[in-house]
Amino acid sequence: MKTITNKRYGESYVEETLENGLHVVLWQKPDYEKSLFMMATPLGAMDMKQVDEQGKELHFPAGIAHFLEHKMFEMGDSDVMELFSRMGASVNAFTSYTETAYYFSTTSDVKEPLNLLLDFVQELDISEESVEKEKGIIIQELHMYKEMSDSRLLMETFSSLYQQHPLRYDIGGDDESVNSITLQQLQDCYALNYHPASMILVGVSKEDPKKLLALIKENQKKKTFAPISSVKRLAYTEPKQPARESFSFTMDVSLPKLSYACKLQGIEDVYARTKAEWCIKIMLDAVFSSLNPDFQQWLDEGIINDYVGSEVDLGKDYGMVMFYAETTKKEAFLAVVKAVLARISSADITQELLDQLKNRYFGQSVRSLNSFDDIAITYVRSYFDQADFFRLLDVLYEITLEDIQRVCAALKEAPGTLVELLPENCS
């Protein structure tokens, strides 16, 4: 068991990789009653194509990671959620584009729910009949999200941006891909991606890490796992141009919603990627928020209302910056976006404002170390990115005006796509 201590943040944790390959990280918070444990695999919605150590490619339908998440909660005739509830614990799970995570929180004793978390995640207990039944449930869930205007706007934006990249699919896939998923595919995908050597367990608790680690080891030594060939996500060659320059659709909404997104190149190195994302976020807040004196004028002129914002998301092989708003003044909004992009690409920010925003974000990062959920998911993602948790926090503090100038210059030539959500009665 190795102890990692960081003096700047006043935090420490212990870690150990067990004999079966499971990486365990335990973060002690003695002043809190709550405990949270998260077990995660790097299998996400983007893992439709994987390659093993021998170079063999493995292809899965869109939505298979999300489908597996649903099926993991089956343990024979038992209801996993009900079992956790009886133990005084709350359990949940999520699938993102880059990982699947299962977690519980409790203010009671952690022994029983921790054993249950390890047990239900490490055994896939499904049948042909249950798989077929689940298809209808998942498709109904996908249709529900399609009826949510914000969710639909985002998905149509991704579909407009990407020609080849799996981001063009919903995390849950679509009707066709879900219906095509077989029992054998689920079993194969599980065997490849849920082996202990592929996973991580993060615990944040007041309990003694040594006792927790002993409990985890006791659970794991009772199980055997067949050796596997490690797999990784297959890289995609994504064209620079968006799949669609513009796209419009209608829904039952009272006002039009627009999104304009710029397509950027991905960045392989996690520290460079994190720095670039922070640089763009800083500029977005500097020129596309109430910090910009023009923002109030845009509100007064009815170009935007309270439903307005921006996002930046950079990955290894993708990147995008998105602006969105609810507005009837399409051309005026696009003119605002164009002016904002010009200011961002020219790094139009003072040193004073840069320092102000860095201090604000750094304070938020420090406060997040009191959030058990934030600690767990941030650590999981840094681990899967093979990055140091605290080093990623430090990246923000190191950003200079020169960094912003270098990073944001890429937005000058970035191609874009416009997506319009129009009211159904709009002619």
CSV table of C-alpha atoms in Angstrom, one decimal:
chain,number,residue,atom,x,y,z
A,1,MET,CA,0.0,0.0,0.0
A,2,LYS,CA,1.4,3.3,-1.1
A,3,THR,CA,0.5,6.7,0.4
A,4,ILE,CA,0.4,9.7,-1.9
A,5,THR,CA,0.4,13.1,-0.2
A,6,ASN,CA,0.1,16.6,-1.7
A,7,LYS,CA,1.1,19.5,0.5
A,8,ARG,CA,-0.4,22.3,-1.7
A,9,TYR,CA,-3.9,20.8,-1.4
A,10,GLY,CA,-3.5,19.3,2.0
A,11,GLU,CA,-4.8,15.9,0.8
A,12,SER,CA,-3.5,12.3,0.7
A,13,TYR,CA,-4.7,8.9,-0.3
A,14,VAL,CA,-3.5,5.4,-0.5
A,15,GLU,CA,-3.4,3.1,-3.5
A,16,GLU,CA,-2.5,-0.5,-4.3
A,17,THR,CA,-2.9,-2.8,-7.3
A,18,LEU,CA,-4.2,-6.2,-6.2
A,19,GLU,CA,-2.9,-9.5,-7.5
A,20,ASN,CA,-5.8,-9.8,-9.9
A,21,GLY,CA,-5.0,-6.3,-11.3
A,22,LEU,CA,-7.7,-4.3,-9.7
A,23,HIS,CA,-6.4,-0.8,-8.8
A,24,VAL,CA,-7.7,0.4,-5.4
A,25,VAL,CA,-7.6,4.0,-4.3
A,26,LEU,CA,-8.8,4.9,-0.8
A,27,TRP,CA,-9.2,8.5,0.3
A,28,GLN,CA,-9.8,9.0,4.1
A,29,LYS,CA,-12.0,11.9,5.2
A,30,PRO,CA,-12.2,11.5,9.0
A,31,ASP,CA,-14.4,14.5,9.6
A,32,TYR,CA,-17.3,13.2,7.4
A,33,GLU,CA,-20.0,10.6,8.2
A,34,LYS,CA,-20.6,9.8,4.5
A,35,SER,CA,-18.8,7.1,2.5
A,36,LEU,CA,-18.7,6.7,-1.3
A,37,PHE,CA,-17.2,3.9,-3.4
A,38,MET,CA,-17.0,3.9,-7.2
A,39,MET,CA,-16.0,1.1,-9.4
A,40,ALA,CA,-15.3,1.9,-13.0
A,41,THR,CA,-14.2,0.5,-16.4
A,42,PRO,CA,-12.8,2.6,-19.3
A,43,LEU,CA,-15.5,1.1,-21.5
A,44,GLY,CA,-17.6,4.0,-22.7
A,45,ALA,CA,-19.9,4.9,-25.6
A,46,MET,CA,-16.9,5.6,-27.8
A,47,ASP,CA,-15.7,2.0,-27.5
A,48,MET,CA,-17.5,0.7,-30.5
A,49,LYS,CA,-14.2,-0.4,-32.1
A,50,GLN,CA,-11.5,-1.9,-29.9
A,51,VAL,CA,-8.2,-3.6,-30.7
A,52,ASP,CA,-6.4,-6.1,-28.5
A,53,GLU,CA,-2.7,-6.7,-27.9
A,54,GLN,CA,-2.4,-9.0,-31.0
A,55,GLY,CA,-3.9,-6.3,-33.2
A,56,LYS,CA,-7.3,-8.0,-33.6
A,57,GLU,CA,-10.1,-5.6,-34.0
A,58,LEU,CA,-13.4,-6.1,-32.1
A,59,HIS,CA,-16.5,-4.2,-33.3
A,60,PHE,CA,-19.6,-3.6,-31.2
A,61,PRO,CA,-23.0,-1.9,-31.9
A,62,ALA,CA,-23.5,1.7,-30.7
A,63,GLY,CA,-24.9,1.7,-27.2
A,64,ILE,CA,-23.5,-1.6,-26.0
A,65,ALA,CA,-21.7,0.0,-23.0
A,66,HIS,CA,-24.9,1.6,-21.8
A,67,PHE,CA,-26.8,-1.7,-22.4
A,68,LEU,CA,-24.3,-3.5,-20.2
A,69,GLU,CA,-24.7,-0.9,-17.5
A,70,HIS,CA,-28.5,-1.7,-17.4
A,71,LYS,CA,-27.9,-5.5,-17.3
A,72,MET,CA,-25.3,-5.4,-14.5
A,73,PHE,CA,-28.0,-4.7,-12.0
A,74,GLU,CA,-29.4,-8.3,-12.4
A,75,MET,CA,-28.3,-10.9,-9.8
A,76,GLY,CA,-30.5,-13.9,-10.4
A,77,ASP,CA,-33.9,-13.1,-8.8
A,78,SER,CA,-32.5,-10.3,-6.7
A,79,ASP,CA,-33.0,-6.6,-7.2
A,80,VAL,CA,-29.6,-5.0,-6.7
A,81,MET,CA,-31.0,-1.6,-5.8
A,82,GLU,CA,-33.3,-3.1,-3.2
A,83,LEU,CA,-30.4,-5.0,-1.7
A,84,PHE,CA,-28.4,-1.8,-1.3
A,85,SER,CA,-31.4,0.0,0.1
A,86,ARG,CA,-31.8,-2.6,2.8
A,87,MET,CA,-28.2,-2.0,3.8
A,88,GLY,CA,-28.9,1.8,4.2
A,89,ALA,CA,-27.0,2.6,1.0
A,90,SER,CA,-28.0,4.4,-2.3
A,91,VAL,CA,-26.6,2.9,-5.5
A,92,ASN,CA,-26.4,4.3,-9.0
A,93,ALA,CA,-24.4,4.0,-12.3
A,94,PHE,CA,-23.7,6.0,-15.4
A,95,THR,CA,-22.2,5.5,-18.8
A,96,SER,CA,-20.4,8.4,-20.5
A,97,TYR,CA,-18.5,8.4,-23.8
A,98,THR,CA,-15.3,7.4,-22.0
A,99,GLU,CA,-16.2,5.2,-19.0
A,100,THR,CA,-18.9,3.3,-17.1
A,101,ALA,CA,-19.1,3.7,-13.4
A,102,TYR,CA,-21.1,2.0,-10.5
A,103,TYR,CA,-21.2,3.7,-7.1
A,104,PHE,CA,-22.9,3.8,-3.8
A,105,SER,CA,-23.0,6.2,-0.9
A,106,THR,CA,-24.0,5.6,2.7
A,107,THR,CA,-23.7,7.0,6.2
A,108,SER,CA,-23.9,3.4,7.6
A,109,ASP,CA,-21.3,0.7,7.9
A,110,VAL,CA,-19.6,0.1,4.5
A,111,LYS,CA,-18.8,-3.6,4.8
A,112,GLU,CA,-22.0,-5.1,3.3
A,113,PRO,CA,-22.5,-2.5,0.5
A,114,LEU,CA,-18.9,-2.6,-0.5
A,115,ASN,CA,-18.9,-6.4,-0.8
A,116,LEU,CA,-22.2,-6.1,-2.8
A,117,LEU,CA,-20.6,-3.5,-5.2
A,118,LEU,CA,-17.7,-5.8,-5.9
A,119,ASP,CA,-19.9,-8.8,-6.3
A,120,PHE,CA,-22.5,-7.5,-8.7
A,121,VAL,CA,-20.0,-5.6,-10.9
A,122,GLN,CA,-17.8,-8.7,-11.2
A,123,GLU,CA,-20.5,-11.1,-12.4
A,124,LEU,CA,-22.6,-10.8,-15.5
A,125,ASP,CA,-25.8,-12.8,-14.9
A,126,ILE,CA,-28.1,-12.4,-17.9
A,127,SER,CA,-30.2,-14.5,-20.3
A,128,GLU,CA,-31.4,-14.3,-23.9
A,129,GLU,CA,-34.9,-13.5,-22.6
A,130,SER,CA,-33.7,-10.7,-20.3
A,131,VAL,CA,-31.6,-9.1,-23.1
A,132,GLU,CA,-34.6,-9.0,-25.4
A,133,LYS,CA,-36.8,-7.5,-22.7
A,134,GLU,CA,-34.2,-4.9,-22.0
A,135,LYS,CA,-34.2,-3.7,-25.6
A,136,GLY,CA,-37.7,-2.3,-25.3
A,137,ILE,CA,-36.8,-0.5,-22.0
A,138,ILE,CA,-33.7,1.1,-23.5
A,139,ILE,CA,-35.4,2.2,-26.7
A,140,GLN,CA,-38.2,3.8,-24.6
A,141,GLU,CA,-35.5,5.6,-22.7
A,142,LEU,CA,-33.9,6.8,-25.9
A,143,HIS,CA,-37.2,8.1,-27.2
A,144,MET,CA,-37.8,9.9,-23.9
A,145,TYR,CA,-34.5,11.8,-24.3
A,146,LYS,CA,-35.4,12.6,-28.0
A,147,GLU,CA,-38.5,14.4,-26.6
A,148,MET,CA,-36.3,16.7,-24.5
A,149,SER,CA,-35.4,19.7,-26.5
A,150,ASP,CA,-32.0,20.4,-24.9
A,151,SER,CA,-30.9,16.8,-25.2
A,152,ARG,CA,-32.0,16.6,-28.8
A,153,LEU,CA,-30.3,19.9,-29.7
A,154,LEU,CA,-27.0,18.6,-28.3
A,155,MET,CA,-27.3,15.3,-30.1
A,156,GLU,CA,-28.1,16.9,-33.4
A,157,THR,CA,-25.1,19.2,-32.9
A,158,PHE,CA,-22.8,16.2,-32.4
A,159,SER,CA,-24.3,14.5,-35.5
A,160,SER,CA,-23.6,17.6,-37.5
A,161,LEU,CA,-20.0,17.9,-36.3
A,162,TYR,CA,-18.8,14.3,-36.7
A,163,GLN,CA,-18.7,12.1,-39.9
A,164,GLN,CA,-16.9,9.0,-38.5
A,165,HIS,CA,-16.4,9.5,-34.8
A,166,PRO,CA,-18.7,7.6,-32.4
A,167,LEU,CA,-19.7,10.9,-30.8
A,168,ARG,CA,-22.2,11.2,-33.6
A,169,TYR,CA,-24.2,8.5,-31.8
A,170,ASP,CA,-26.2,8.9,-28.6
A,171,ILE,CA,-24.6,7.2,-25.6
A,172,GLY,CA,-27.4,4.7,-25.7
A,173,GLY,CA,-27.2,4.2,-29.4
A,174,ASP,CA,-30.3,4.2,-31.5
A,175,ASP,CA,-33.2,1.9,-32.2
A,176,GLU,CA,-31.4,-0.1,-34.8
A,177,SER,CA,-28.2,-0.6,-32.9
A,178,VAL,CA,-30.0,-1.5,-29.7
A,179,ASN,CA,-32.1,-4.1,-31.4
A,180,SER,CA,-29.0,-5.6,-33.0
A,181,ILE,CA,-27.2,-6.3,-29.7
A,182,THR,CA,-27.0,-10.0,-28.8
A,183,LEU,CA,-26.4,-11.9,-25.6
A,184,GLN,CA,-23.0,-13.1,-27.0
A,185,GLN,CA,-21.9,-9.5,-27.8
A,186,LEU,CA,-22.7,-8.4,-24.3
A,187,GLN,CA,-20.8,-11.4,-22.8
A,188,ASP,CA,-17.8,-10.7,-25.1
A,189,CYS,CA,-17.8,-7.0,-24.3
A,190,TYR,CA,-18.0,-7.7,-20.6
A,191,ALA,CA,-15.2,-10.3,-20.6
A,192,LEU,CA,-12.9,-7.8,-22.4
A,193,ASN,CA,-13.7,-4.7,-20.4
A,194,TYR,CA,-14.7,-5.8,-16.9
A,195,HIS,CA,-11.7,-7.8,-15.9
A,196,PRO,CA,-10.2,-6.5,-12.6
A,197,ALA,CA,-7.0,-5.5,-14.4
A,198,SER,CA,-9.1,-3.1,-16.5
A,199,MET,CA,-10.9,-1.5,-13.6
A,200,ILE,CA,-10.4,0.8,-10.7
A,201,LEU,CA,-12.1,1.1,-7.3
A,202,VAL,CA,-12.1,4.5,-5.6
A,203,GLY,CA,-13.3,4.9,-2.0
A,204,VAL,CA,-13.8,8.1,0.0
A,205,SER,CA,-14.6,7.4,3.6
A,206,LYS,CA,-13.9,8.2,7.2
A,207,GLU,CA,-12.9,4.5,7.6
A,208,ASP,CA,-9.3,3.4,8.1
A,209,PRO,CA,-7.9,2.6,4.6
A,210,LYS,CA,-6.0,-0.4,6.0
A,211,LYS,CA,-9.2,-2.0,7.2
A,212,LEU,CA,-10.9,-1.2,4.0
A,213,LEU,CA,-8.1,-2.6,1.9
A,214,ALA,CA,-8.2,-5.8,4.0
A,215,LEU,CA,-11.9,-6.1,3.4
A,216,ILE,CA,-11.5,-5.6,-0.4
A,217,LYS,CA,-8.7,-8.2,-0.5
A,218,GLU,CA,-10.8,-10.7,1.4
A,219,ASN,CA,-13.5,-10.3,-1.2
A,220,GLN,CA,-11.2,-10.6,-4.1
A,221,LYS,CA,-9.3,-13.7,-3.0
A,222,LYS,CA,-12.5,-15.7,-3.2
A,223,LYS,CA,-12.8,-15.1,-6.9
A,224,THR,CA,-10.9,-16.3,-9.9
A,225,PHE,CA,-10.6,-14.4,-13.3
A,226,ALA,CA,-9.4,-15.9,-16.6
A,227,PRO,CA,-6.4,-14.1,-18.1
A,228,ILE,CA,-7.4,-11.6,-20.8
A,229,SER,CA,-5.7,-9.7,-23.6
A,230,SER,CA,-5.9,-6.0,-22.8
A,231,VAL,CA,-7.9,-3.9,-25.3
A,232,LYS,CA,-7.9,-0.2,-26.1
A,233,ARG,CA,-10.1,2.1,-28.1
A,234,LEU,CA,-9.4,2.1,-31.8
A,235,ALA,CA,-8.4,5.6,-33.0
A,236,TYR,CA,-10.7,7.2,-35.5
A,237,THR,CA,-9.6,9.3,-38.5
A,238,GLU,CA,-12.1,12.1,-38.5
A,239,PRO,CA,-12.2,14.6,-41.4
A,240,LYS,CA,-11.7,18.2,-40.5
A,241,GLN,CA,-15.0,19.4,-42.0
A,242,PRO,CA,-18.3,18.9,-40.2
A,243,ALA,CA,-20.7,16.2,-41.4
A,244,ARG,CA,-23.3,18.9,-42.0
A,245,GLU,CA,-22.8,22.7,-42.4
A,246,SER,CA,-26.4,23.3,-41.2
A,247,PHE,CA,-29.4,21.3,-40.0
A,248,SER,CA,-32.8,22.2,-38.7
A,249,PHE,CA,-35.6,20.2,-37.1
A,250,THR,CA,-38.9,20.9,-35.3
A,251,MET,CA,-40.3,20.1,-31.9
A,252,ASP,CA,-43.0,21.2,-29.6
A,253,VAL,CA,-41.2,24.3,-28.3
A,254,SER,CA,-42.4,27.9,-27.9
A,255,LEU,CA,-39.2,29.6,-29.1
A,256,PRO,CA,-36.4,28.6,-31.5
A,257,LYS,CA,-33.1,27.2,-30.1
A,258,LEU,CA,-29.9,27.5,-31.9
A,259,SER,CA,-26.4,26.0,-31.5
A,260,TYR,CA,-23.3,26.9,-33.4
A,261,ALA,CA,-20.3,24.6,-32.9
A,262,CYS,CA,-16.7,24.8,-34.1
A,263,LYS,CA,-14.9,21.6,-34.9
A,264,LEU,CA,-11.4,21.3,-33.4
A,265,GLN,CA,-8.6,18.8,-33.5
A,266,GLY,CA,-8.0,16.5,-30.6
A,267,ILE,CA,-4.9,16.6,-28.4
A,268,GLU,CA,-3.2,13.3,-27.4
A,269,ASP,CA,-1.3,14.5,-24.4
A,270,VAL,CA,-3.6,14.7,-21.4
A,271,TYR,CA,-1.8,17.7,-19.7
A,272,ALA,CA,-1.7,19.7,-23.0
A,273,ARG,CA,-5.4,18.8,-23.6
A,274,THR,CA,-6.4,19.9,-20.1
A,275,LYS,CA,-4.4,23.2,-20.5
A,276,ALA,CA,-6.0,23.9,-23.9
A,277,GLU,CA,-9.5,23.2,-22.5
A,278,TRP,CA,-8.9,25.6,-19.6
A,279,CYS,CA,-7.6,28.3,-21.9
A,280,ILE,CA,-10.7,28.2,-24.1
A,281,LYS,CA,-13.0,28.0,-21.1
A,282,ILE,CA,-11.3,31.1,-19.6
A,283,MET,CA,-11.8,33.0,-22.9
A,284,LEU,CA,-15.5,31.9,-23.2
A,285,ASP,CA,-16.2,33.2,-19.7
A,286,ALA,CA,-14.3,36.4,-20.4
A,287,VAL,CA,-16.2,37.3,-23.6
A,288,PHE,CA,-19.4,35.2,-23.6
A,289,SER,CA,-20.8,35.8,-20.1
A,290,SER,CA,-21.8,38.7,-17.8
A,291,LEU,CA,-18.1,39.5,-17.4
A,292,ASN,CA,-18.4,41.1,-20.8
A,293,PRO,CA,-20.2,44.5,-20.7
A,294,ASP,CA,-21.8,43.7,-24.1
A,295,PHE,CA,-23.6,40.8,-22.5
A,296,GLN,CA,-26.3,43.0,-20.9
A,297,GLN,CA,-26.8,44.7,-24.3
A,298,TRP,CA,-27.4,41.4,-26.0
A,299,LEU,CA,-30.1,40.7,-23.3
A,300,ASP,CA,-31.7,44.1,-23.7
A,301,GLU,CA,-31.9,43.8,-27.4
A,302,GLY,CA,-33.5,40.4,-27.2
A,303,ILE,CA,-30.7,38.6,-29.0
A,304,ILE,CA,-30.4,36.2,-26.0
A,305,ASN,CA,-32.4,35.4,-22.9
A,306,ASP,CA,-31.6,33.3,-19.8
A,307,TYR,CA,-31.2,30.2,-21.9
A,308,VAL,CA,-27.7,30.9,-23.3
A,309,GLY,CA,-24.3,29.4,-22.8
A,310,SER,CA,-21.2,27.8,-24.2
A,311,GLU,CA,-19.3,24.5,-23.9
A,312,VAL,CA,-15.8,23.3,-24.7
A,313,ASP,CA,-14.9,19.6,-24.9
A,314,LEU,CA,-11.5,18.3,-26.0
A,315,GLY,CA,-10.5,14.6,-26.3
A,316,LYS,CA,-7.7,12.7,-27.8
A,317,ASP,CA,-9.2,12.5,-31.2
A,318,TYR,CA,-12.0,15.1,-31.2
A,319,GLY,CA,-12.7,18.7,-30.1
A,320,MET,CA,-15.5,21.2,-30.2
A,321,VAL,CA,-16.6,24.6,-28.9
A,322,MET,CA,-20.3,25.2,-28.8
A,323,PHE,CA,-22.5,28.3,-28.4
A,324,TYR,CA,-26.3,27.9,-27.8
A,325,ALA,CA,-29.2,30.1,-27.2
A,326,GLU,CA,-33.0,30.4,-27.3
A,327,THR,CA,-33.7,33.3,-29.7
A,328,THR,CA,-35.9,34.5,-32.5
A,329,LYS,CA,-33.0,36.7,-33.8
A,330,LYS,CA,-30.9,34.1,-35.6
A,331,GLU,CA,-28.7,36.5,-37.6
A,332,ALA,CA,-28.0,38.8,-34.7
A,333,PHE,CA,-27.0,35.8,-32.5
A,334,LEU,CA,-24.7,34.5,-35.2
A,335,ALA,CA,-23.2,37.9,-35.5
A,336,VAL,CA,-22.5,37.9,-31.7
A,337,VAL,CA,-21.0,34.4,-32.0
A,338,LYS,CA,-18.7,35.5,-34.9
A,339,ALA,CA,-17.6,38.6,-32.9
A,340,VAL,CA,-17.0,36.4,-29.8
A,341,LEU,CA,-14.9,33.9,-31.8
A,342,ALA,CA,-12.8,36.7,-33.2
A,343,ARG,CA,-12.1,38.0,-29.6
A,344,ILE,CA,-11.3,34.4,-28.4
A,345,SER,CA,-9.0,33.6,-31.3
A,346,SER,CA,-7.1,36.9,-30.8
A,347,ALA,CA,-6.9,36.2,-27.0
A,348,ASP,CA,-8.6,39.5,-26.1
A,349,ILE,CA,-8.1,39.3,-22.3
A,350,THR,CA,-6.2,41.3,-19.8
A,351,GLN,CA,-3.7,39.8,-17.3
A,352,GLU,CA,-5.9,41.1,-14.5
A,353,LEU,CA,-9.0,39.3,-15.8
A,354,LEU,CA,-7.0,36.1,-16.5
A,355,ASP,CA,-5.7,36.1,-12.9
A,356,GLN,CA,-9.2,36.7,-11.6
A,357,LEU,CA,-10.7,33.8,-13.5
A,358,LYS,CA,-7.8,31.5,-12.6
A,359,ASN,CA,-8.3,32.2,-8.9
A,360,ARG,CA,-12.0,31.6,-9.2
A,361,TYR,CA,-11.5,28.2,-10.9
A,362,PHE,CA,-8.7,27.2,-8.6
A,363,GLY,CA,-10.9,27.9,-5.6
A,364,GLN,CA,-13.6,25.8,-7.2
A,365,SER,CA,-11.1,23.0,-7.7
A,366,VAL,CA,-10.0,23.1,-4.1
A,367,ARG,CA,-13.6,23.1,-2.9
A,368,SER,CA,-14.3,20.1,-5.1
A,369,LEU,CA,-11.9,18.1,-2.9
A,370,ASN,CA,-14.7,18.2,-0.3
A,371,SER,CA,-17.1,16.5,-2.7
A,372,PHE,CA,-16.9,12.7,-2.6
A,373,ASP,CA,-18.5,12.4,-6.0
A,374,ASP,CA,-16.0,14.9,-7.6
A,375,ILE,CA,-13.0,13.2,-6.0
A,376,ALA,CA,-14.1,9.8,-7.3
A,377,ILE,CA,-15.0,10.6,-10.9
A,378,THR,CA,-12.1,13.0,-11.3
A,379,TYR,CA,-9.7,10.4,-10.0
A,380,VAL,CA,-11.2,7.7,-12.2
A,381,ARG,CA,-10.8,9.8,-15.3
A,382,SER,CA,-7.2,10.8,-14.5
A,383,TYR,CA,-6.3,7.2,-13.9
A,384,PHE,CA,-7.7,6.1,-17.2
A,385,ASP,CA,-5.9,8.9,-18.9
A,386,GLN,CA,-2.7,7.7,-17.1
A,387,ALA,CA,-2.3,11.2,-15.5
A,388,ASP,CA,-1.5,12.4,-12.0
A,389,PHE,CA,-4.6,13.6,-10.2
A,390,PHE,CA,-2.9,16.6,-8.5
A,391,ARG,CA,-0.8,17.5,-11.5
A,392,LEU,CA,-4.0,17.9,-13.5
A,393,LEU,CA,-5.2,20.4,-10.9
A,394,ASP,CA,-1.9,22.3,-11.1
A,395,VAL,CA,-2.3,22.8,-14.9
A,396,LEU,CA,-4.8,25.6,-14.4
A,397,TYR,CA,-2.5,27.6,-12.1
A,398,GLU,CA,0.3,27.5,-14.7
A,399,ILE,CA,-1.7,29.0,-17.6
A,400,THR,CA,-0.2,32.2,-19.1
A,401,LEU,CA,-1.4,34.8,-21.6
A,402,GLU,CA,1.0,33.2,-24.1
A,403,ASP,CA,-0.7,29.8,-23.6
A,404,ILE,CA,-4.1,31.4,-24.3
A,405,GLN,CA,-2.8,33.1,-27.4
A,406,ARG,CA,-1.3,29.9,-28.7
A,407,VAL,CA,-4.3,27.7,-28.0
A,408,CYS,CA,-7.0,30.0,-29.1
A,409,ALA,CA,-5.4,30.9,-32.4
A,410,ALA,CA,-6.7,27.5,-33.6
A,411,LEU,CA,-10.3,28.9,-33.5
A,412,LYS,CA,-9.5,31.3,-36.4
A,413,GLU,CA,-9.8,28.7,-39.0
A,414,ALA,CA,-12.1,26.2,-37.2
A,415,PRO,CA,-15.0,25.0,-39.4
A,416,GLY,CA,-18.5,25.3,-37.9
A,417,THR,CA,-22.0,23.9,-38.0
A,418,LEU,CA,-25.3,25.5,-37.3
A,419,VAL,CA,-28.2,23.5,-35.8
A,420,GLU,CA,-31.7,25.1,-35.5
A,421,LEU,CA,-34.6,23.7,-33.4
A,422,LEU,CA,-37.8,25.4,-34.6
A,423,PRO,CA,-41.3,25.3,-33.2
A,424,GLU,CA,-43.5,22.8,-35.0
A,425,ASN,CA,-45.9,25.6,-36.1
A,426,CYS,CA,-43.0,27.6,-37.6
A,427,SER,CA,-43.4,28.0,-41.4
